[in-house]
Short mmCIF file of C-alpha atoms and ligand atoms in Angstrom, two decimals:
data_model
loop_
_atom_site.label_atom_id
_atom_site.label_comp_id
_atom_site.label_asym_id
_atom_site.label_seq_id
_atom_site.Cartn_x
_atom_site.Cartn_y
_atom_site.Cartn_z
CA UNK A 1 37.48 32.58 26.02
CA UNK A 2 34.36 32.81 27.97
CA UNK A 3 30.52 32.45 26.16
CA UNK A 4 30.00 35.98 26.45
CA UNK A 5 33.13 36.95 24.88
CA UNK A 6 32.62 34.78 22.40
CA UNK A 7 29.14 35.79 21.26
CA UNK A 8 30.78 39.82 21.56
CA UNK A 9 33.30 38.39 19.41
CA UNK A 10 30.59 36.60 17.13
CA UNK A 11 28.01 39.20 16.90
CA UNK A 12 30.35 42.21 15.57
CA UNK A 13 28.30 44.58 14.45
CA UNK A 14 24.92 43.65 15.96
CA UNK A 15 23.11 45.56 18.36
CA UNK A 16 22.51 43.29 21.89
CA UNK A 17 22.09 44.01 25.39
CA UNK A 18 23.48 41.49 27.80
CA UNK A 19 20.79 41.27 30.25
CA UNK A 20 20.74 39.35 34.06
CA UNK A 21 18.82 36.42 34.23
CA UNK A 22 18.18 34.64 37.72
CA UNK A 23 19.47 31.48 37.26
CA UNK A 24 22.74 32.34 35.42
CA UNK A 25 22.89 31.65 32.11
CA UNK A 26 23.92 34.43 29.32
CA UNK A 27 21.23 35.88 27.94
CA UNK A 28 21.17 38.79 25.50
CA UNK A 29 18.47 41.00 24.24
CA UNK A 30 17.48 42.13 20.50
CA UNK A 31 15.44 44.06 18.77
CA UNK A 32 12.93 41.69 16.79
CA UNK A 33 14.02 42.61 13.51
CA UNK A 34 17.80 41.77 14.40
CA UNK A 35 16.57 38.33 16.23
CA UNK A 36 16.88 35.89 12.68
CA UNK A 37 20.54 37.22 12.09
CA UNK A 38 21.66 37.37 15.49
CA UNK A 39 20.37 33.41 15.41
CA UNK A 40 22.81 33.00 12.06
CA UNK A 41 25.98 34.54 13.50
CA UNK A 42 25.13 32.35 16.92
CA UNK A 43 25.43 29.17 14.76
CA UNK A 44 27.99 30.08 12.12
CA UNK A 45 30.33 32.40 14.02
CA UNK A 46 29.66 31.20 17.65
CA UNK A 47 29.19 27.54 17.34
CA UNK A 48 25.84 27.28 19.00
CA UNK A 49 24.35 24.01 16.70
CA UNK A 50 21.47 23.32 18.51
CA UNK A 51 18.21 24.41 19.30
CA UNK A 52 16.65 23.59 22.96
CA UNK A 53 13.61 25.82 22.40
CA UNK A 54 11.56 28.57 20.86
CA UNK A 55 8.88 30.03 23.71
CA UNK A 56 7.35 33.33 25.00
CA UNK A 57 6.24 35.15 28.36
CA UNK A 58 3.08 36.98 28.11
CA UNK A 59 4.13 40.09 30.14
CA UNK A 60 0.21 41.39 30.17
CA UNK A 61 -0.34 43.82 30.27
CA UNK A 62 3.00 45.37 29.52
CA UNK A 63 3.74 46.76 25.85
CA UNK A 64 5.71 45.33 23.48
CA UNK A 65 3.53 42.54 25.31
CA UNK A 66 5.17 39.34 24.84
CA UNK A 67 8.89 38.61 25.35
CA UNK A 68 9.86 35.61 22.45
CA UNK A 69 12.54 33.80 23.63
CA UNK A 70 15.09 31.42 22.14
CA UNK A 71 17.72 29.07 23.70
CA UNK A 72 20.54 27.09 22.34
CA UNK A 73 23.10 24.85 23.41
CA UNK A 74 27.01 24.08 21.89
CA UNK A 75 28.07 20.70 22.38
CA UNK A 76 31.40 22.12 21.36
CA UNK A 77 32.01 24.76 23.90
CA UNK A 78 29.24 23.00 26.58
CA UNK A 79 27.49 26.29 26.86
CA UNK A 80 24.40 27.54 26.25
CA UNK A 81 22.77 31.02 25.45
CA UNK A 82 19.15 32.61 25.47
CA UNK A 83 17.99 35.18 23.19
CA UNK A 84 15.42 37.34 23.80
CA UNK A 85 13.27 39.50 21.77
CA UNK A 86 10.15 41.85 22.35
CA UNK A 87 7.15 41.41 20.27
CA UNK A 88 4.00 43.83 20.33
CA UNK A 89 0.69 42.55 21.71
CA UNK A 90 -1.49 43.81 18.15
CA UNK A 91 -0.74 41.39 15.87
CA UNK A 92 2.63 39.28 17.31
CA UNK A 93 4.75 37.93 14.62
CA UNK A 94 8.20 36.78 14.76
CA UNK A 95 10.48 35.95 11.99
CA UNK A 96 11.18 31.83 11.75
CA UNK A 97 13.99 29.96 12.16
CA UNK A 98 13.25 26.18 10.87
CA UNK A 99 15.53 27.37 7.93
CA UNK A 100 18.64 27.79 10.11
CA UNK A 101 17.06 24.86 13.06
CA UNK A 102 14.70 22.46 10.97
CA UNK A 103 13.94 21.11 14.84
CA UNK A 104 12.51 24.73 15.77
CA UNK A 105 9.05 23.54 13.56
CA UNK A 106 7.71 21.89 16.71
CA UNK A 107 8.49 24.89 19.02
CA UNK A 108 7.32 27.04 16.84
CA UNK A 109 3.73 25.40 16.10
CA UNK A 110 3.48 25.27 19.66
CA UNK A 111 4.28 28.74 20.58
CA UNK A 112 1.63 29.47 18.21
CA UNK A 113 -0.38 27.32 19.77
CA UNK A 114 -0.27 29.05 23.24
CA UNK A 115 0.07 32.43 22.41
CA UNK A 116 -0.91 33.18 19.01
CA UNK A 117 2.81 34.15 17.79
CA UNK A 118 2.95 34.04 13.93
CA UNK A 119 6.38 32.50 12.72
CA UNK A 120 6.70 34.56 9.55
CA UNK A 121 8.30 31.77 6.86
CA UNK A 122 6.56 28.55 8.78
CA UNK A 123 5.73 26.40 6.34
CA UNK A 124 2.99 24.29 8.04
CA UNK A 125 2.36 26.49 11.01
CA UNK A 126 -0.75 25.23 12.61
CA UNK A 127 -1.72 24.19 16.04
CA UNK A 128 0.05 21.80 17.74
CA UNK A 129 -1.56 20.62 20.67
CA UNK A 130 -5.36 21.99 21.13
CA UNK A 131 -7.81 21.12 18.47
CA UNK A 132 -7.36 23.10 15.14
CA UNK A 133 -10.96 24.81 15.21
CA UNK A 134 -9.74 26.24 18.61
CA UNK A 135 -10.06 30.17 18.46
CA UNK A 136 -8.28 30.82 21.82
CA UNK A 137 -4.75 31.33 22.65
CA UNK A 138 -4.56 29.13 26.49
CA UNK A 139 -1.17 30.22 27.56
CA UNK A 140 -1.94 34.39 27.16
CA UNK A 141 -2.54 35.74 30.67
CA UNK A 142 -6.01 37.33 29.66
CA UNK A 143 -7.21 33.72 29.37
CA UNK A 144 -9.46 32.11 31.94
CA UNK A 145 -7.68 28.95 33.55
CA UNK A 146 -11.14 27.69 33.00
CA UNK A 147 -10.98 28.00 29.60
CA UNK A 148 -14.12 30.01 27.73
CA UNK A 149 -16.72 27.64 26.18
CA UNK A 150 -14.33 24.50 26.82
CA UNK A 151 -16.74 22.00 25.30
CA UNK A 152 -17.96 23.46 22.38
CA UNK A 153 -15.90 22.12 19.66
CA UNK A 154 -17.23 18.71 21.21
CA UNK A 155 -20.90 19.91 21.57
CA UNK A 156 -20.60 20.93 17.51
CA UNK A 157 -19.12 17.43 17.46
CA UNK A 158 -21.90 16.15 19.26
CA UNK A 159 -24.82 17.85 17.35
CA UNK A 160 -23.16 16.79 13.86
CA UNK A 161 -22.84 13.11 14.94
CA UNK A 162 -26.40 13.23 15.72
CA UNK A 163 -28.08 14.70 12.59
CA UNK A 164 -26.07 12.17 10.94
CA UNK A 165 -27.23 9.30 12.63
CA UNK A 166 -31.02 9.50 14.35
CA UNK A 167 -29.73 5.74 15.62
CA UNK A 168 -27.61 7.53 18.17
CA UNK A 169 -30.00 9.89 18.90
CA UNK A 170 -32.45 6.95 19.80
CA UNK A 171 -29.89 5.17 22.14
CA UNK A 172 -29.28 8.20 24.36
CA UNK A 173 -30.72 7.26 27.47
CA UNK B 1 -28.43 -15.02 47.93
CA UNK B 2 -28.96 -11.35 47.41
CA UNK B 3 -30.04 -11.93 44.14
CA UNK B 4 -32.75 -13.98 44.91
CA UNK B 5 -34.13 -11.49 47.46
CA UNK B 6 -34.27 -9.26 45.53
CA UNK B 7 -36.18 -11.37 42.62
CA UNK B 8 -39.02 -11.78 45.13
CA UNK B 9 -39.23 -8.31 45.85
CA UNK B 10 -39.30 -7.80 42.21
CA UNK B 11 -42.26 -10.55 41.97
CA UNK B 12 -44.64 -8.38 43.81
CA UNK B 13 -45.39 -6.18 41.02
CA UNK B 14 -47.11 -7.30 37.86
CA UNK B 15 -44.24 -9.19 35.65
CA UNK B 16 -44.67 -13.02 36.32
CA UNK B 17 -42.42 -15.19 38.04
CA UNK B 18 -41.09 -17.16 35.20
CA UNK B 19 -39.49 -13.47 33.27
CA UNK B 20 -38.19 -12.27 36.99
CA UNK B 21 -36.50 -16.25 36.91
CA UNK B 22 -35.08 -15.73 33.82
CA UNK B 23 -33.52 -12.01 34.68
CA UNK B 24 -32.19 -13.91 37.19
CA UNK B 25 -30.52 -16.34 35.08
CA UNK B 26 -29.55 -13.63 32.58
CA UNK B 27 -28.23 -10.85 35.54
CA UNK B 28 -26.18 -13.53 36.27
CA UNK B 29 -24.52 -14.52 33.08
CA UNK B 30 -23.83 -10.65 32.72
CA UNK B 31 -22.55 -9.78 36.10
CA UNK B 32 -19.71 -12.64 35.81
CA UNK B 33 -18.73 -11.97 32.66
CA UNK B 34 -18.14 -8.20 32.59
CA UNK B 35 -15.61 -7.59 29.75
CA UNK B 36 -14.12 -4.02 30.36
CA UNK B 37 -12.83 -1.58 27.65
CA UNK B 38 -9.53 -0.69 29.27
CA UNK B 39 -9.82 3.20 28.18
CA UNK B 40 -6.27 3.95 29.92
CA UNK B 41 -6.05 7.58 29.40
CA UNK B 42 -2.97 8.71 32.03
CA UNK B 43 -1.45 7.36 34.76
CA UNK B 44 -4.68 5.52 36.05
CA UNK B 45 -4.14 3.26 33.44
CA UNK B 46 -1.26 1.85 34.91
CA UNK B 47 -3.54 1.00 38.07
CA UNK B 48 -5.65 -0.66 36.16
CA UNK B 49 -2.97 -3.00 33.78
CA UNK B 50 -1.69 -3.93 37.39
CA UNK B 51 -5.70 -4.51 38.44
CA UNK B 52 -5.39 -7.16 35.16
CA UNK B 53 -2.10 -8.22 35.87
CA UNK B 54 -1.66 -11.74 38.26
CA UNK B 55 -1.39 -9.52 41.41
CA UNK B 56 -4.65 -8.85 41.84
CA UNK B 57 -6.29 -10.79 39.11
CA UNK B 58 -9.82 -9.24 37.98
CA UNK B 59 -10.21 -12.95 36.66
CA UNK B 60 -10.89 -13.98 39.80
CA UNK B 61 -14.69 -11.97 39.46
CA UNK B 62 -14.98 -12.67 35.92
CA UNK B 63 -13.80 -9.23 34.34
CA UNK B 64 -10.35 -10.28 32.94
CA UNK B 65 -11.39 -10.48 29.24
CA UNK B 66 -10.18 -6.69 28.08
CA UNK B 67 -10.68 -6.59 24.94
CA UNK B 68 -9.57 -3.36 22.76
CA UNK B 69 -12.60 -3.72 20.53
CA UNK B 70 -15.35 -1.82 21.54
CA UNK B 71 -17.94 -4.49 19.87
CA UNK B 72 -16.62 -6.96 22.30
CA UNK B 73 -16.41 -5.03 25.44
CA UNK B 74 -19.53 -4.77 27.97
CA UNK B 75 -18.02 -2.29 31.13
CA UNK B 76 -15.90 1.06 30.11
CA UNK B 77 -13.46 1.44 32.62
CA UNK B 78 -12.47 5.33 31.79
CA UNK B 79 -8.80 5.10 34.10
CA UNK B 80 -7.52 8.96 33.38
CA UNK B 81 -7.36 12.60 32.15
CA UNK B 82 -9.57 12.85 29.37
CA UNK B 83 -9.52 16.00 27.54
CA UNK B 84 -11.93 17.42 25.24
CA UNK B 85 -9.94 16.75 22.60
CA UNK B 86 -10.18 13.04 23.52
CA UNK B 87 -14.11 13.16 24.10
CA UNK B 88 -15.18 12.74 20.89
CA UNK B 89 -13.36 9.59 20.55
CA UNK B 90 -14.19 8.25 23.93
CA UNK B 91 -18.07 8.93 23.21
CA UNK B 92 -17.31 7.06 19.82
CA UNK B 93 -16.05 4.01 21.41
CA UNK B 94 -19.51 4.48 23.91
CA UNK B 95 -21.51 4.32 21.24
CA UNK B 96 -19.65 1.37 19.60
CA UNK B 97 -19.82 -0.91 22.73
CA UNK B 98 -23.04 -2.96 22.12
CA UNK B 99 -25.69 -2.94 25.04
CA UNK B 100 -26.26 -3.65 27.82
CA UNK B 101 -23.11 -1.23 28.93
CA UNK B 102 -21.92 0.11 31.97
CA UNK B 103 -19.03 2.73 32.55
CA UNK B 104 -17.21 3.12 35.83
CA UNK B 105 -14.94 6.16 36.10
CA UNK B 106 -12.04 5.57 37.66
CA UNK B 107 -9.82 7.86 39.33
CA UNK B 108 -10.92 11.67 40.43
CA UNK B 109 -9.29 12.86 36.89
CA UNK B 110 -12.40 10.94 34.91
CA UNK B 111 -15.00 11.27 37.90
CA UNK B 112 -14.62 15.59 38.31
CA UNK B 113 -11.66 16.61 35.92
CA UNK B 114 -9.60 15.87 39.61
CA UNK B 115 -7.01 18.29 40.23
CA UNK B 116 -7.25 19.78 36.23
CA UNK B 117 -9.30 22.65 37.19
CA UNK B 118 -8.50 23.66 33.69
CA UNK B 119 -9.54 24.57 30.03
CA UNK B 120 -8.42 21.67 28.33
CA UNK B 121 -9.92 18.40 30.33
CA UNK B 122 -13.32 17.68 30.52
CA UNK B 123 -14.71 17.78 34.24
CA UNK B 124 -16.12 14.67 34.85
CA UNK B 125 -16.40 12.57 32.31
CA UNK B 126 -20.03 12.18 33.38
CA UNK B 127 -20.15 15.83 31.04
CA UNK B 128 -20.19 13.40 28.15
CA UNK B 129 -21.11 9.45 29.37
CA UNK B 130 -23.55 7.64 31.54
CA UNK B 131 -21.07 6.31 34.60
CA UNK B 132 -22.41 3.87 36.71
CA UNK B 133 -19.83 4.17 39.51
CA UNK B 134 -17.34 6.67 40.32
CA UNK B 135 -14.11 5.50 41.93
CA UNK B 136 -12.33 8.26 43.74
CA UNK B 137 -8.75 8.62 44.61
CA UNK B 138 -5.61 9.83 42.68
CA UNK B 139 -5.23 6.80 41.78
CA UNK B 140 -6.97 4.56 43.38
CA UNK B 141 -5.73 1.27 44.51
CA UNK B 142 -6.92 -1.67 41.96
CA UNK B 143 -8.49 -2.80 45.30
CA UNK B 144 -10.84 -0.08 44.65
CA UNK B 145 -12.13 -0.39 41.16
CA UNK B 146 -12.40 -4.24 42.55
CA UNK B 147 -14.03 -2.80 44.53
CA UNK B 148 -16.26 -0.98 42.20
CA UNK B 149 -16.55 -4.28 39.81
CA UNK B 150 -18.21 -5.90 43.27
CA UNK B 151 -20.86 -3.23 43.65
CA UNK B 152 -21.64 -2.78 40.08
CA UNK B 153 -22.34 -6.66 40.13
CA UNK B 154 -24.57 -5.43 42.76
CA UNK B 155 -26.20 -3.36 40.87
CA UNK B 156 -26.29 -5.67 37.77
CA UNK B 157 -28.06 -7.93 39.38
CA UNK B 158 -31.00 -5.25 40.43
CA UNK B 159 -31.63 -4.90 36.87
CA UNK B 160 -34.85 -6.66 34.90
CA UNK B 161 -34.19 -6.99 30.97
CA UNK B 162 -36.36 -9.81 30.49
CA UNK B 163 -38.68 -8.60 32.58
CA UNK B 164 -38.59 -4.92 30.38
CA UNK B 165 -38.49 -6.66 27.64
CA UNK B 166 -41.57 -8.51 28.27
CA UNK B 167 -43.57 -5.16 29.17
CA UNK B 168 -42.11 -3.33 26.16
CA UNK B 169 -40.20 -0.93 28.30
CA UNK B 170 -37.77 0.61 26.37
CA UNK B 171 -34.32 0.46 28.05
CA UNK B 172 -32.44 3.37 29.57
CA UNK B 173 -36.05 4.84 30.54
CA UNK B 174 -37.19 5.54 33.89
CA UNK B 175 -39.83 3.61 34.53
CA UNK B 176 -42.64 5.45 36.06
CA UNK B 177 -44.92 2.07 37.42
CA UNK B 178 -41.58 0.81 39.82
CA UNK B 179 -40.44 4.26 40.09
CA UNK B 180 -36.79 4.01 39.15
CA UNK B 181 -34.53 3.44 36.29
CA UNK B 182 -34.55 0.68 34.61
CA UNK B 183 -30.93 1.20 33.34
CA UNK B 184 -28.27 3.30 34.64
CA UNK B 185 -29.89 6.76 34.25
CA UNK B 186 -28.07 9.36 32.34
CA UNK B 187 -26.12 11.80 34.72
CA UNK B 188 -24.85 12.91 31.54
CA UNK B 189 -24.81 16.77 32.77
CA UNK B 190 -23.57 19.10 29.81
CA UNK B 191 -22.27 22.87 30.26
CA UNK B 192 -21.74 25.42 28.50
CA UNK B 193 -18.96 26.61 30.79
CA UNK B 194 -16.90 24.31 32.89
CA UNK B 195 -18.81 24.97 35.83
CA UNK B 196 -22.08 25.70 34.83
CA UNK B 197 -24.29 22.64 35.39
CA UNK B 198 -27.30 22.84 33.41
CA UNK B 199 -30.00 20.04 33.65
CA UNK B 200 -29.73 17.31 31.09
CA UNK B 201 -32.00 18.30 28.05
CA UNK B 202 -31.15 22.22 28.64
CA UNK B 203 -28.40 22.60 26.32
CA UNK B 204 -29.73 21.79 22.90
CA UNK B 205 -32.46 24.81 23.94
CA UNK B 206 -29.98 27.12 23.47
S1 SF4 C 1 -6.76 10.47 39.08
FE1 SF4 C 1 -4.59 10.82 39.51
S2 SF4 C 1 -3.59 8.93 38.87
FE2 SF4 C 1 -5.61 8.98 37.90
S3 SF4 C 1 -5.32 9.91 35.90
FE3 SF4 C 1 -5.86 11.53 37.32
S4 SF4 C 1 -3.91 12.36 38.02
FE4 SF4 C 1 -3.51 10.34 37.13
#
């Protein structure tokens, strides 16, 4: 039985759309609201147990904006399949799946992270990598490479440590 | 030797000859004994452990003693990417080292943000630090920042504490009578953008 029959097999009653990708591996397309329980019949029906990743494309400025994407792997079969989903660009949410992949948490905070996706059901979903006063989103394609106003969390920083102690203000050469 | 040229030069001006003597004897004990702050940040850092290791043996001009206190530490060697989430703790440890301090930036990454043209990596750590001596390549040979340890004994030995002391300069000040710093000046040059240099002094204006 080959993965895509398989998943067909799995995913009775779902709507999907097998869609090309470039490098070959199966990929199929849902509807948001179908993504969580298309991710439960993967595991339980189609014996995909792990999670390699949760991550987006910012399609900017296309609408539904951002394209959420999912990938997992079965030891068992030594296959692997990518889900996709479309998400609007007002307000991006996704549902979460740290219930069904407890590893997802990481992905997850760090999808958030870079493009502002809210995992409805996170538990601690906060920023991963860039400080958590940030107010930017890095990886959306309306973002400067530059960054806007890179420095001024430490500036704040910088003005705080001072008041606090005119000692360091003397010492600046 | 050069340090003794330069201590007549210095005895021209006003200070006497027994304080320029004893910057001597003090510029000296400093230069030889530089203990650096290995800040390893990225991949520099392994440059610099090898710069420490037997190879090429830093002990050999007195600068072997890293120490990972910043009380202890003397010369900042900032070897890698720092980010501006990592500024506030690398101006922390600054601020911790006791004086006199130096900082040499090594690597492009720490002297201009390097290749990182990019939101998340400060460009140049000089944004945030006094450096002394910038080190360029990607990375740069520990022949270099020997390189760099040789010059800024150089420069270590231009310097008159004693001598500032004595006149009640304070230190970090340009001093207007010799017309130069008296310590490594601040280059400190701080944006409000990445790549908008305003002079030192014009950001807290805003
Ligand atoms: S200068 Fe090059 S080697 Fe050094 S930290 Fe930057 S990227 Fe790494």
């Amino acid at each position: 039985m080959s993965t895509i029959e398989r998943i067909q097999a799995g995913l009775e009653g779902v709507t999907f759309k097998v869609v090309p990708s470039r490098e070959g591996m199966t990929t199929i397309e849902v509807s948001i609201t179908d993504a969580k329980e298309t991710i439960r019949r993967l595991r339980d029906a189609c014996g995909f147990e792990t999670n390699t990743f949760v991550t987006a494309v910012d399609r900017h400025p296309r609408e539904p904006r951002y394209e959420l994407a999912w990938q997992f792997l079965s030891y068992r079969h030594n296959d692997r399949v990518r889900v996709h989903a479309a998400v609007r660009g007002d307000a991006p949410a996704a549902p979460t799946i740290i219930d069904l992949f407890p590893g997802a948490a990481y992905s997850e905070r760090e999808c958030f992270d870079m493009f502002g996706i809210v995992f409805e059901g996170h538990a601690g979903l906060k920023r991963l990598l860039m400080p958590e006063d940030y107010d930017h989103f890095p990886l959306r394609k309306d973002f400067p490479h530059q960054g806007i106003e890179p420095d001024r969390l430490y500036r704040e920083w910088d003005r705080r440590r001072r008041e606090r102690s005119p000692i360091a203000e003397e010492s600046e050469s | 030797m050069g340090s003794l040229k330069h201590a007549d030069a210095h005895s021209s001006s006003d200070a006497g000859f027994l304080a320029t003597r004893v910057d001597e004897l003090v510029n000296w004990g400093r230069k030889n004994s530089l203990w650096p702050m290995p800040l390893g940040l990225s991949c520099c850092g392994i440059e610099l452990m090898a710069m420490i290791g037997p190879k090429f043996d830093i002990s050999r001009f007195g600068a072997e003693a890293a120490r990972f206190s910043p009380r202890q530490c003397d010369l900042m060697i900032v070897a890698g990417t720092l980010t501006w989430k990592m500024a506030e703790a690398a101006r922390t440890i600054y601020d911790q080292m006791p004086d006199p301090k130096w900082v040499i930036a090594m690597g492009v990454c720490s002297s201009s943000g390097g290749m990182y043209d990019s939101y998340s990596v400060v460009q140049g750590v000089d944004m945030i630090l006094p450096v002394d001596l910038y080190v360029p390549g990607c990375p740069p040979r520990p022949d270099a920042v020997i390189d760099a340890i040789l010059k800024l004994q150089k420069k270590i030995e231009r310097e008159s504490p004693i001598k500032n002391l004595m006149a009640g300069t304070v230190v970090g000040e340009y001093d207007e009578g010799t017309q130069r710093f008296v310590r490594a000046p601040n280059q400190a040059v701080p944006t409000t953008s990445s790549h908008e240099v305003l002079a030192p002094g014009e950001y807290e204006k805003r």
